[in-house]
Structure formats: C-alpha cells, structure tokens
mmCIF file of C-alpha atoms and ligand atoms in Angstrom:
data_model
loop_
_atom_site.group_PDB
_atom_site.id
_atom_site.type_symbol
_atom_site.label_atom_id
_atom_site.label_comp_id
_atom_site.label_asym_id
_atom_site.label_seq_id
_atom_site.Cartn_x
_atom_site.Cartn_y
_atom_site.Cartn_z
ATOM 1 C CA MET B 1 0.000 0.000 0.000
ATOM 2 C CA GLN B 2 1.331 3.430 -0.992
ATOM 3 C CA VAL B 3 0.268 6.463 1.032
ATOM 4 C CA LEU B 4 0.943 10.089 0.126
ATOM 5 C CA GLY B 5 1.398 12.287 3.220
ATOM 6 C CA ILE B 6 0.783 16.035 3.239
ATOM 7 C CA GLU B 7 1.759 18.396 6.076
ATOM 8 C CA THR B 8 0.680 22.070 6.050
ATOM 9 C CA SER B 9 -0.276 22.814 9.675
ATOM 10 C CA CYS B 10 2.170 25.661 10.274
ATOM 11 C CA ASP B 11 5.229 27.009 8.458
ATOM 12 C CA GLU B 12 6.571 23.954 6.613
ATOM 13 C CA THR B 13 5.110 22.315 3.537
ATOM 14 C CA GLY B 14 5.965 18.614 3.818
ATOM 15 C CA VAL B 15 5.174 15.786 1.424
ATOM 16 C CA ALA B 16 6.155 12.095 1.541
ATOM 17 C CA VAL B 17 5.335 8.687 0.117
ATOM 18 C CA PHE B 18 5.216 5.745 2.524
ATOM 19 C CA ASP B 19 5.033 2.226 1.118
ATOM 20 C CA SER B 20 3.891 -0.511 3.524
ATOM 21 C CA ALA B 21 6.179 -3.045 1.823
ATOM 22 C CA ILE B 22 9.301 -0.864 1.663
ATOM 23 C CA GLY B 23 8.901 1.883 4.260
ATOM 24 C CA LEU B 24 9.511 5.546 3.544
ATOM 25 C CA VAL B 25 10.323 5.960 -0.158
ATOM 26 C CA ALA B 26 10.551 9.730 -0.619
ATOM 27 C CA HIS B 27 10.052 12.917 1.339
ATOM 28 C CA HIS B 28 10.486 16.614 0.640
ATOM 29 C CA LEU B 29 10.139 19.704 2.746
ATOM 30 C CA TYR B 30 9.746 23.343 1.901
ATOM 31 C CA SER B 31 10.449 25.557 4.913
ATOM 32 C CA GLN B 32 8.924 29.037 5.137
ATOM 33 C CA VAL B 33 11.496 30.237 7.683
ATOM 34 C CA ALA B 34 12.880 32.931 5.339
ATOM 35 C CA LEU B 35 9.351 34.231 4.724
ATOM 36 C CA HIS B 36 8.505 34.705 8.415
ATOM 37 C CA GLU B 37 11.956 35.586 9.742
ATOM 38 C CA GLN B 38 11.577 39.343 9.213
ATOM 39 C CA TYR B 39 8.404 39.308 11.383
ATOM 40 C CA GLY B 40 10.024 37.322 14.205
ATOM 41 C CA GLY B 41 7.334 34.608 14.053
ATOM 42 C CA VAL B 42 4.826 32.867 11.802
ATOM 43 C CA VAL B 43 2.340 35.167 10.019
ATOM 44 C CA PRO B 44 -0.676 32.855 9.483
ATOM 45 C CA GLU B 45 -2.011 34.527 6.322
ATOM 46 C CA LEU B 46 1.398 34.434 4.634
ATOM 47 C CA ALA B 47 1.802 30.800 5.684
ATOM 48 C CA SER B 48 -1.500 29.767 4.024
ATOM 49 C CA ARG B 49 -0.692 31.604 0.803
ATOM 50 C CA ASP B 50 2.733 30.050 0.607
ATOM 51 C CA HIS B 51 1.355 26.517 1.142
ATOM 52 C CA VAL B 52 -0.994 27.133 -1.810
ATOM 53 C CA GLN B 53 2.013 27.970 -3.981
ATOM 54 C CA ARG B 54 4.353 25.241 -2.784
ATOM 55 C CA LEU B 55 2.176 22.212 -2.260
ATOM 56 C CA LEU B 56 1.415 21.031 -5.816
ATOM 57 C CA PRO B 57 5.000 21.360 -7.099
ATOM 58 C CA LEU B 58 6.233 19.564 -3.955
ATOM 59 C CA ILE B 59 3.770 16.700 -4.523
ATOM 60 C CA LYS B 60 4.971 16.344 -8.122
ATOM 61 C CA LYS B 61 8.605 16.364 -6.998
ATOM 62 C CA THR B 62 7.998 13.784 -4.263
ATOM 63 C CA ILE B 63 5.975 11.455 -6.505
ATOM 64 C CA ALA B 64 8.819 11.584 -9.053
ATOM 65 C CA ALA B 65 11.459 10.946 -6.385
ATOM 66 C CA ALA B 66 9.447 7.958 -5.152
ATOM 67 C CA ASN B 67 9.520 6.563 -8.674
ATOM 68 C CA THR B 68 5.769 6.194 -8.672
ATOM 69 C CA ASP B 69 2.742 8.008 -10.142
ATOM 70 C CA LEU B 70 -0.525 9.355 -8.788
ATOM 71 C CA LYS B 71 -2.474 6.350 -10.096
ATOM 72 C CA SER B 72 -0.356 3.972 -8.013
ATOM 73 C CA LEU B 73 -1.294 5.684 -4.741
ATOM 74 C CA ASP B 74 -3.672 3.813 -2.447
ATOM 75 C CA ALA B 75 -4.540 6.625 -0.047
ATOM 76 C CA ILE B 76 -3.807 10.231 0.864
ATOM 77 C CA ALA B 77 -3.127 11.395 4.417
ATOM 78 C CA TYR B 78 -3.078 15.073 5.307
ATOM 79 C CA THR B 79 -2.757 16.988 8.584
ATOM 80 C CA ALA B 80 -6.302 17.914 9.655
ATOM 81 C CA GLY B 81 -5.235 19.593 12.928
ATOM 82 C CA PRO B 82 -4.222 20.985 15.312
ATOM 83 C CA GLY B 83 -2.570 23.998 13.679
ATOM 84 C CA LEU B 84 -3.316 27.244 11.866
ATOM 85 C CA MET B 85 -6.765 27.087 10.265
ATOM 86 C CA GLY B 86 -5.824 28.645 6.913
ATOM 87 C CA ALA B 87 -2.697 26.517 6.612
ATOM 88 C CA LEU B 88 -4.579 23.323 7.529
ATOM 89 C CA LEU B 89 -7.250 24.068 4.931
ATOM 90 C CA VAL B 90 -4.676 24.073 2.126
ATOM 91 C CA GLY B 91 -3.538 20.493 2.820
ATOM 92 C CA THR B 92 -7.052 19.365 3.698
ATOM 93 C CA ALA B 93 -8.679 20.721 0.530
ATOM 94 C CA LEU B 94 -5.908 19.547 -1.748
ATOM 95 C CA GLY B 95 -5.556 16.142 -0.092
ATOM 96 C CA ARG B 96 -9.259 15.412 -0.212
ATOM 97 C CA SER B 97 -9.749 16.711 -3.767
ATOM 98 C CA LEU B 98 -6.839 14.671 -5.063
ATOM 99 C CA ALA B 99 -8.125 11.562 -3.312
ATOM 100 C CA TYR B 100 -11.606 12.164 -4.744
ATOM 101 C CA ALA B 101 -10.207 12.568 -8.258
ATOM 102 C CA LEU B 102 -8.208 9.345 -7.877
ATOM 103 C CA SER B 103 -11.113 7.478 -6.181
ATOM 104 C CA ILE B 104 -8.951 6.535 -3.195
ATOM 105 C CA PRO B 105 -9.510 7.164 0.533
ATOM 106 C CA ALA B 106 -8.341 10.350 2.241
ATOM 107 C CA ILE B 107 -7.481 10.411 5.955
ATOM 108 C CA GLY B 108 -7.209 13.483 8.184
ATOM 109 C CA VAL B 109 -4.240 12.949 10.512
ATOM 110 C CA HIS B 110 -3.738 14.432 13.984
ATOM 111 C CA HIS B 111 -0.456 16.376 13.851
ATOM 112 C CA MET B 112 0.639 15.393 17.381
ATOM 113 C CA GLU B 113 -0.182 11.724 16.817
ATOM 114 C CA ALA B 114 2.038 11.915 13.743
ATOM 115 C CA HIS B 115 4.875 13.436 15.825
ATOM 116 C CA LEU B 116 4.402 10.673 18.390
ATOM 117 C CA LEU B 117 4.722 8.008 15.676
ATOM 118 C CA ALA B 118 7.740 9.584 13.927
ATOM 119 C CA PRO B 119 10.276 7.384 15.826
ATOM 120 C CA MET B 120 8.589 4.386 14.155
ATOM 121 C CA LEU B 121 10.258 5.457 10.893
ATOM 122 C CA GLU B 122 13.644 4.539 12.391
ATOM 123 C CA LYS B 123 15.353 1.140 12.544
ATOM 124 C CA ASP B 124 15.244 0.615 16.275
ATOM 125 C CA ILE B 125 11.629 1.147 17.375
ATOM 126 C CA PRO B 126 9.800 0.939 20.724
ATOM 127 C CA THR B 127 7.184 -1.688 21.481
ATOM 128 C CA TYR B 128 3.816 -0.780 22.971
ATOM 129 C CA PRO B 129 3.135 0.349 25.676
ATOM 130 C CA PHE B 130 5.427 3.353 26.178
ATOM 131 C CA LEU B 131 5.581 6.848 27.615
ATOM 132 C CA ALA B 132 5.687 9.686 25.084
ATOM 133 C CA LEU B 133 6.970 13.207 25.685
ATOM 134 C CA LEU B 134 5.765 15.452 22.859
ATOM 135 C CA VAL B 135 7.506 18.807 22.718
ATOM 136 C CA SER B 136 6.670 21.110 19.831
ATOM 137 C CA GLY B 137 6.056 24.790 19.177
ATOM 138 C CA GLY B 138 2.388 24.520 20.114
ATOM 139 C CA HIS B 139 2.191 21.590 22.559
ATOM 140 C CA THR B 140 3.948 19.961 25.503
ATOM 141 C CA LEU B 141 2.316 16.624 26.316
ATOM 142 C CA LEU B 142 3.157 13.577 28.414
ATOM 143 C CA VAL B 143 1.187 10.647 27.065
ATOM 144 C CA HIS B 144 0.694 7.038 28.132
ATOM 145 C CA VAL B 145 0.519 5.121 24.856
ATOM 146 C CA THR B 146 -1.025 1.670 25.232
ATOM 147 C CA SER B 147 -1.419 0.801 21.539
ATOM 148 C CA PRO B 148 -1.579 2.701 18.233
ATOM 149 C CA GLY B 149 -4.345 5.275 18.586
ATOM 150 C CA ARG B 150 -4.838 4.802 22.357
ATOM 151 C CA TYR B 151 -3.522 7.804 24.194
ATOM 152 C CA ALA B 152 -4.037 8.796 27.817
ATOM 153 C CA LEU B 153 -2.884 12.303 28.635
ATOM 154 C CA LEU B 154 -0.788 12.338 31.827
ATOM 155 C CA GLY B 155 0.322 15.955 31.730
ATOM 156 C CA GLU B 156 0.539 19.067 29.586
ATOM 157 C CA SER B 157 1.699 22.657 29.743
ATOM 158 C CA VAL B 158 -0.686 24.972 31.529
ATOM 159 C CA ASP B 159 0.720 27.942 29.560
ATOM 160 C CA ASP B 160 3.485 28.201 26.910
ATOM 161 C CA ALA B 161 4.646 25.112 25.039
ATOM 162 C CA ALA B 162 8.348 24.255 25.408
ATOM 163 C CA GLY B 163 9.144 25.286 21.811
ATOM 164 C CA GLU B 164 7.247 28.526 22.271
ATOM 165 C CA ALA B 165 9.328 29.287 25.391
ATOM 166 C CA PHE B 166 12.537 28.579 23.425
ATOM 167 C CA ASP B 167 11.373 30.934 20.669
ATOM 168 C CA LYS B 168 10.371 33.707 23.086
ATOM 169 C CA VAL B 169 13.592 33.577 25.120
ATOM 170 C CA ALA B 170 15.591 33.562 21.872
ATOM 171 C CA LYS B 171 13.672 36.617 20.709
ATOM 172 C CA LEU B 172 14.354 38.581 23.892
ATOM 173 C CA LEU B 173 18.055 37.799 23.473
ATOM 174 C CA GLY B 174 17.863 39.192 19.934
ATOM 175 C CA LEU B 175 18.212 35.834 18.143
ATOM 176 C CA SER B 176 16.526 34.999 14.851
ATOM 177 C CA TYR B 177 13.352 32.938 14.337
ATOM 178 C CA PRO B 178 12.861 30.028 14.942
ATOM 179 C CA GLY B 179 14.784 30.509 18.139
ATOM 180 C CA GLY B 180 15.049 26.931 19.434
ATOM 181 C CA PRO B 181 18.133 25.745 17.541
ATOM 182 C CA VAL B 182 19.973 29.105 17.821
ATOM 183 C CA LEU B 183 19.303 29.382 21.549
ATOM 184 C CA SER B 184 20.508 25.828 22.019
ATOM 185 C CA ALA B 185 23.770 26.598 20.172
ATOM 186 C CA LEU B 186 24.267 29.771 22.220
ATOM 187 C CA ALA B 187 23.694 27.826 25.457
ATOM 188 C CA GLU B 188 26.702 25.645 24.616
ATOM 189 C CA LYS B 189 28.926 28.699 25.113
ATOM 190 C CA GLY B 190 27.253 29.575 28.414
ATOM 191 C CA ASN B 191 28.464 29.029 31.960
ATOM 192 C CA SER B 192 26.013 26.822 33.854
ATOM 193 C CA LYS B 193 27.156 28.144 37.243
ATOM 194 C CA ARG B 194 26.381 31.833 36.690
ATOM 195 C CA PHE B 195 22.549 31.843 36.859
ATOM 196 C CA HIS B 196 20.110 29.350 38.293
ATOM 197 C CA PHE B 197 16.562 29.350 36.898
ATOM 198 C CA PRO B 198 13.656 27.590 38.667
ATOM 199 C CA ARG B 199 12.400 24.115 37.653
ATOM 200 C CA PRO B 200 8.706 25.037 37.316
ATOM 201 C CA MET B 201 6.053 22.849 38.993
ATOM 202 C CA THR B 202 8.536 20.177 40.060
ATOM 203 C CA ASP B 203 8.061 20.890 43.786
ATOM 204 C CA ARG B 204 4.446 19.673 43.762
ATOM 205 C CA PRO B 205 2.827 16.422 42.682
ATOM 206 C CA GLY B 206 1.507 15.995 39.163
ATOM 207 C CA LEU B 207 2.831 15.873 35.634
ATOM 208 C CA ASN B 208 1.828 19.245 34.213
ATOM 209 C CA PHE B 209 4.312 21.815 32.973
ATOM 210 C CA SER B 210 4.566 25.589 32.981
ATOM 211 C CA PHE B 211 7.144 27.482 30.918
ATOM 212 C CA SER B 212 5.947 31.074 30.843
ATOM 213 C CA GLY B 213 7.607 31.843 34.199
ATOM 214 C CA LEU B 214 10.991 30.794 32.814
ATOM 215 C CA LYS B 215 10.591 33.283 30.008
ATOM 216 C CA THR B 216 9.877 36.035 32.576
ATOM 217 C CA PHE B 217 12.862 34.864 34.635
ATOM 218 C CA ALA B 218 15.055 35.148 31.546
ATOM 219 C CA ARG B 219 13.710 38.613 30.762
ATOM 220 C CA ASN B 220 14.248 39.872 34.326
ATOM 221 C CA THR B 221 17.783 38.482 34.375
ATOM 222 C CA ALA B 222 18.559 40.140 31.023
ATOM 223 C CA ASN B 223 17.200 43.458 32.329
ATOM 224 C CA ILE B 224 19.368 43.455 35.459
ATOM 225 C CA GLU B 225 22.616 42.115 34.018
ATOM 226 C CA ALA B 226 25.100 43.625 31.575
ATOM 227 C CA ASP B 227 24.075 43.452 27.915
ATOM 228 C CA ASP B 228 27.053 41.478 26.574
ATOM 229 C CA ALA B 229 27.514 38.301 24.553
ATOM 230 C CA GLN B 230 28.702 36.169 27.503
ATOM 231 C CA THR B 231 25.703 37.200 29.621
ATOM 232 C CA HIS B 232 23.360 36.212 26.780
ATOM 233 C CA ALA B 233 25.071 32.827 26.500
ATOM 234 C CA ASP B 234 24.867 32.342 30.283
ATOM 235 C CA ILE B 235 21.130 33.172 30.262
ATOM 236 C CA ALA B 236 20.600 30.762 27.357
ATOM 237 C CA ARG B 237 22.465 28.091 29.303
ATOM 238 C CA ALA B 238 20.451 28.650 32.506
ATOM 239 C CA PHE B 239 17.204 28.478 30.519
ATOM 240 C CA VAL B 240 18.125 25.294 28.638
ATOM 241 C CA ASP B 241 19.384 23.633 31.846
ATOM 242 C CA ALA B 242 16.088 24.469 33.584
ATOM 243 C CA VAL B 243 13.968 23.097 30.719
ATOM 244 C CA VAL B 244 16.004 19.901 30.412
ATOM 245 C CA ASP B 245 16.037 19.316 34.174
ATOM 246 C CA THR B 246 12.276 19.866 34.370
ATOM 247 C CA PHE B 247 11.664 17.281 31.647
ATOM 248 C CA ILE B 248 14.002 14.809 33.370
ATOM 249 C CA ILE B 249 12.187 15.229 36.702
ATOM 250 C CA LYS B 250 8.710 14.889 35.152
ATOM 251 C CA CYS B 251 9.632 11.933 32.938
ATOM 252 C CA ARG B 252 11.264 10.137 35.882
ATOM 253 C CA ARG B 253 8.057 10.674 37.857
ATOM 254 C CA ALA B 254 5.806 9.499 34.994
ATOM 255 C CA LEU B 255 7.891 6.362 34.421
ATOM 256 C CA LYS B 256 7.668 5.534 38.112
ATOM 257 C CA GLU B 257 3.901 6.108 38.248
ATOM 258 C CA THR B 258 3.156 4.058 35.135
ATOM 259 C CA GLY B 259 5.841 1.397 35.483
ATOM 260 C CA LEU B 260 6.790 1.997 31.832
ATOM 261 C CA GLN B 261 10.408 1.528 30.733
ATOM 262 C CA GLN B 262 10.418 3.010 27.273
ATOM 263 C CA LEU B 263 10.298 6.708 26.512
ATOM 264 C CA VAL B 264 9.519 8.216 23.117
ATOM 265 C CA VAL B 265 10.475 11.874 22.660
ATOM 266 C CA ALA B 266 9.200 13.701 19.569
ATOM 267 C CA GLY B 267 8.223 17.125 18.194
ATOM 268 C CA GLY B 268 10.490 20.040 17.215
ATOM 269 C CA VAL B 269 12.188 20.417 20.616
ATOM 270 C CA SER B 270 13.199 16.727 20.588
ATOM 271 C CA ALA B 271 15.867 17.806 18.062
ATOM 272 C CA ASN B 272 17.502 19.643 20.965
ATOM 273 C CA LYS B 273 20.931 18.212 21.756
ATOM 274 C CA GLN B 274 20.896 19.020 25.478
ATOM 275 C CA LEU B 275 17.427 17.501 25.909
ATOM 276 C CA ARG B 276 18.413 14.350 24.039
ATOM 277 C CA ALA B 277 21.519 13.938 26.209
ATOM 278 C CA GLY B 278 19.569 14.598 29.422
ATOM 279 C CA LEU B 279 16.843 12.083 28.649
ATOM 280 C CA MET B 280 19.354 9.462 27.510
ATOM 281 C CA GLY B 281 21.014 9.908 30.907
ATOM 282 C CA LEU B 282 17.670 9.435 32.649
ATOM 283 C CA MET B 283 16.877 6.244 30.748
ATOM 284 C CA ASP B 284 20.336 4.858 31.605
ATOM 285 C CA GLU B 285 19.686 5.659 35.251
ATOM 286 C CA VAL B 286 16.350 3.760 35.261
ATOM 287 C CA ALA B 287 17.674 0.979 32.982
ATOM 288 C CA GLY B 288 15.096 1.834 30.331
ATOM 289 C CA LYS B 289 15.357 2.987 26.750
ATOM 290 C CA VAL B 290 14.677 6.235 24.936
ATOM 291 C CA TYR B 291 13.642 6.624 21.284
ATOM 292 C CA PHE B 292 13.875 9.795 19.173
ATOM 293 C CA PRO B 293 13.117 10.461 15.531
ATOM 294 C CA ARG B 294 16.147 11.408 13.399
ATOM 295 C CA PRO B 295 16.587 15.212 13.772
ATOM 296 C CA GLU B 296 14.887 16.080 10.444
ATOM 297 C CA PHE B 297 11.773 14.162 11.519
ATOM 298 C CA CYS B 298 11.632 15.864 14.935
ATOM 299 C CA THR B 299 10.357 19.056 13.328
ATOM 300 C CA ASP B 300 7.361 19.118 10.981
ATOM 301 C CA ASN B 301 7.536 16.842 7.944
ATOM 302 C CA GLY B 302 5.370 14.863 5.537
ATOM 303 C CA ALA B 303 6.876 11.470 6.390
ATOM 304 C CA MET B 304 5.237 11.250 9.820
ATOM 305 C CA ILE B 305 1.873 12.204 8.278
ATOM 306 C CA ALA B 306 2.126 9.508 5.599
ATOM 307 C CA TYR B 307 3.027 6.923 8.253
ATOM 308 C CA ALA B 308 0.274 7.956 10.711
ATOM 309 C CA GLY B 309 -2.231 7.903 7.830
ATOM 310 C CA TYR B 310 -1.051 4.438 6.803
ATOM 311 C CA LEU B 311 -1.674 3.120 10.345
ATOM 312 C CA ARG B 312 -5.168 4.642 10.371
ATOM 313 C CA ILE B 313 -6.019 3.074 7.008
ATOM 314 C CA LYS B 314 -4.607 -0.268 8.113
ATOM 315 C CA ALA B 315 -6.910 0.002 11.152
ATOM 316 C CA LYS B 316 -9.805 0.400 8.661
ATOM 317 C CA GLN B 317 -10.606 3.989 9.557
ATOM 318 C CA LYS B 318 -12.922 5.546 6.970
ATOM 319 C CA GLU B 319 -13.933 9.154 6.491
ATOM 320 C CA THR B 320 -16.810 10.819 4.687
ATOM 321 C CA LEU B 321 -16.351 13.477 2.006
ATOM 322 C CA ASN B 322 -17.663 16.004 4.484
ATOM 323 C CA PHE B 323 -14.227 17.083 5.725
ATOM 324 C CA GLN B 324 -13.174 19.254 8.600
ATOM 325 C CA ALA B 325 -9.925 20.931 9.580
ATOM 326 C CA ARG B 326 -9.547 21.299 13.349
ATOM 327 C CA PRO B 327 -7.259 24.065 14.660
ATOM 328 C CA ARG B 328 -7.877 22.677 18.177
ATOM 329 C CA TRP B 329 -8.088 18.927 18.559
ATOM 330 C CA PRO B 330 -7.173 17.200 21.858
ATOM 331 C CA LEU B 331 -5.036 14.088 21.289
ATOM 332 C CA ALA B 332 -6.825 12.100 23.973
ATOM 333 C CA THR B 333 -10.118 12.306 22.014
ATOM 334 C CA LEU B 334 -8.730 10.132 19.203
HETATM 335 O O1 LIG D 1 7.151 20.265 15.865
HETATM 336 P P1 LIG D 1 7.540 21.577 15.284
HETATM 337 O O2 LIG D 1 8.385 21.597 14.049
HETATM 338 O O3 LIG D 1 6.268 22.434 14.963
HETATM 339 C C1 LIG D 1 5.114 22.390 15.763
HETATM 340 O O4 LIG D 1 4.359 21.421 15.661
HETATM 341 O O5 LIG D 1 5.010 23.346 16.564
HETATM 342 O O6 LIG D 1 8.260 22.379 16.460
HETATM 343 C C2 LIG D 1 8.779 23.646 16.248
HETATM 344 C C3 LIG D 1 9.403 24.125 17.542
HETATM 345 C C4 LIG D 1 9.855 25.574 17.481
HETATM 346 O O7 LIG D 1 9.404 26.220 18.652
HETATM 347 C C5 LIG D 1 11.374 25.472 17.438
HETATM 348 O O8 LIG D 1 12.047 26.561 18.014
HETATM 349 C C6 LIG D 1 11.601 24.210 18.251
HETATM 350 O O9 LIG D 1 10.561 23.343 17.849
HETATM 351 N N1 LIG D 1 12.902 23.602 17.973
HETATM 352 C C7 LIG D 1 13.900 23.490 18.875
HETATM 353 C C8 LIG D 1 14.996 22.900 18.207
HETATM 354 N N2 LIG D 1 14.618 22.652 16.922
HETATM 355 C C9 LIG D 1 13.343 23.086 16.795
HETATM 356 N N3 LIG D 1 13.964 23.862 20.165
HETATM 357 C C10 LIG D 1 15.099 23.630 20.818
HETATM 358 N N4 LIG D 1 16.189 23.089 20.257
HETATM 359 C C11 LIG D 1 16.197 22.698 18.967
HETATM 360 N N5 LIG D 1 17.288 22.148 18.415
HETATM 361 ZN ZN1 LIG D 2 4.815 19.889 14.676
#
C-alpha cells in the first residue's frame, strides 16, 4: 500500500510517500522560515498563501522521487489539525480533492499523533506500551501510549509550550526565528554556574508543565545584568538547563507512576541536543530505553503524516467526504 502524506499545519510544507512493503520511499520539505523571519514569528495569512504555492509542485517532486505516479497511490493522508486554520485548509482541501479525483480514501491525521509516531520510521523502534513526551512549538504533552491510537494524557503545559518558550527567550536575546536551535547553540557557550533558573512545577505532585515563568525569569535576568555576549550565552544556558532538568524530573516521575520503561520523545524540541543527552542519561539511570526520531523528523515533515495515515487506514478507519480541519483537537479524544 502506498500512502501520500501532506503536512501544512504551520510554516513547513511537507510531502512524503510511505510504502507498507518498503517503508519511507521519498520525502520533501519546503520551509517558510525565510518568509517569516523578518516578522520574528509565523504570520498565518502568509503561511497559508505560501502553502498554496508550494504544495502542488512539492507533490509532483515527491511522486517523481518515489519513482511512482498518482495512479499507483492507495490513499492520501493530510494533517487535519491541530494547527493554523488557513494553513490546515490548504492540505485538507488539496488532499481530499486529489483523493476524490483518484477514487482513493483520504485520511485526516492528527499532527501530534504523527509526531508521536515519527520514531517508528527509524530502525530501532519501541514496542507498545510506552511513555511519550511530545515537545513542539504549540504543545507539551506527556502521554501514556497503550497501543496505536490509544492515548491517555498524563500531563501538559498549563501555559506556553516548550518550543514557544525557546522561541520567546531567543527573541528577547535578539536571536533569529525560529529561536530553538539558535538558543541551544548559544547555550553551549554559556556558563552553567552563573545563573540558576527555577524548575517550574517540580516541587508539587503531578505531571503538568509551565514554561511562561521561565521566560519572565530570563527577561528579568537580562534586564538586570550587563548586555554582553557572555551574559546572553549564560542566560541561554540557565534556561536550557532548567527546561532539560524539568523534563528529566517529570519523565522520571511518569515512568515511576506508570511502570513503563520506554520513553519516546518527539516534536520540534526533541531535536535539541541538550534535551536528548539529558533524557538518555535518565533512561540509563532507570535501565530503560529512549527513542527519538532522526533530527529532520523531529520538526514538521510529511513522512510522519504519511506513516500515521497508513496506520489509520490499516486500522480500517474511513472518512466521509464532508471534511473538517480542526485548529484545536485534543489528542486524547482520538
Ligand atoms: O514540531 P515543530 O516543528 O512544529 C510544531 O508542531 O510546533 O516544532 C517547532 C518548535 C519551534 O518552537 C522550534 O524553536 C523548536 O521546535 N525547535 C527546537 C529545536 N529545533 C526546533 N527547540 C530547541 N532546540 C532545537 N534544536
Ligand atoms: Zn509539529
């Protein structure tokens, strides 16, 4: 079975072909970073317009790279939510129309479920059940995964998502958008002993997160201290250390409460070097195992959508022509 995957939920146009007999056969990404950079964040209207321009050529390119043709496709999977409404509608309308024209099924995929499944595209994969930490620009979720499609939410951010906090702290330090990777690189030059930021919500029971206070802490520190390059690096380091430590503490707690021994970490922030190292250390400590997607599949991409759609079709999920894009769509309702 060959599934075409389409991702247009935010600022990347992603397309891929997944073949159930071979695995991932082709994937292409068009990033809108240059388009939004001058505004310091994603401008939703510009994002939608750009998806309209990029999507068809990217589908053609990916189909060619996969050495297949439209008629050989068995299904089309597209991101139906959560995300920016206008951006979602581009992939949804195109995905469903193409499927209708080809008389094949179309499946609306949940973007965070796709992130969660991205490590399954690697060689060494987890077995069910496992704990999943999903850390993206819009969501921070701790999920107990019992089987494909069965997700119990254990914790989430009560305010900013982890990626959002990275982007905001990067912005206040004058770094370019998206801030996550740049802030992470800057943190490597920082001194971990100079500032100590709090580990939010770790001193009370529960598995929820809060990151907006860390952003304020970073801003207050920047306002008091000298405005030089080393200070910026030291603030970046204190922020990254606090985020990583918080995730270690909460994951350790969740593993203990659930008795799970495998941890899946996915979403844009899972590309973060310091976080990967910290969580690998944790899983060594508890004699468990951690699974990440390869860095290019941590951030948004079409491959994870094609794969998540394939699993849904294999599970015999069917959808009517009456489609819906869902900017808000809780994972646990799947
Ligand atoms: O999953 P993703 O591509 O899009 C959403 O679904 O939101 O995640 C994007 C987020 C951005 O906030 C970006 O700054 C962050 O992931 N990010 C990182 C890194 N790479 C991407 N944050 C920290 N370190 C990184 N290396
Ligand atoms: Zn994403």
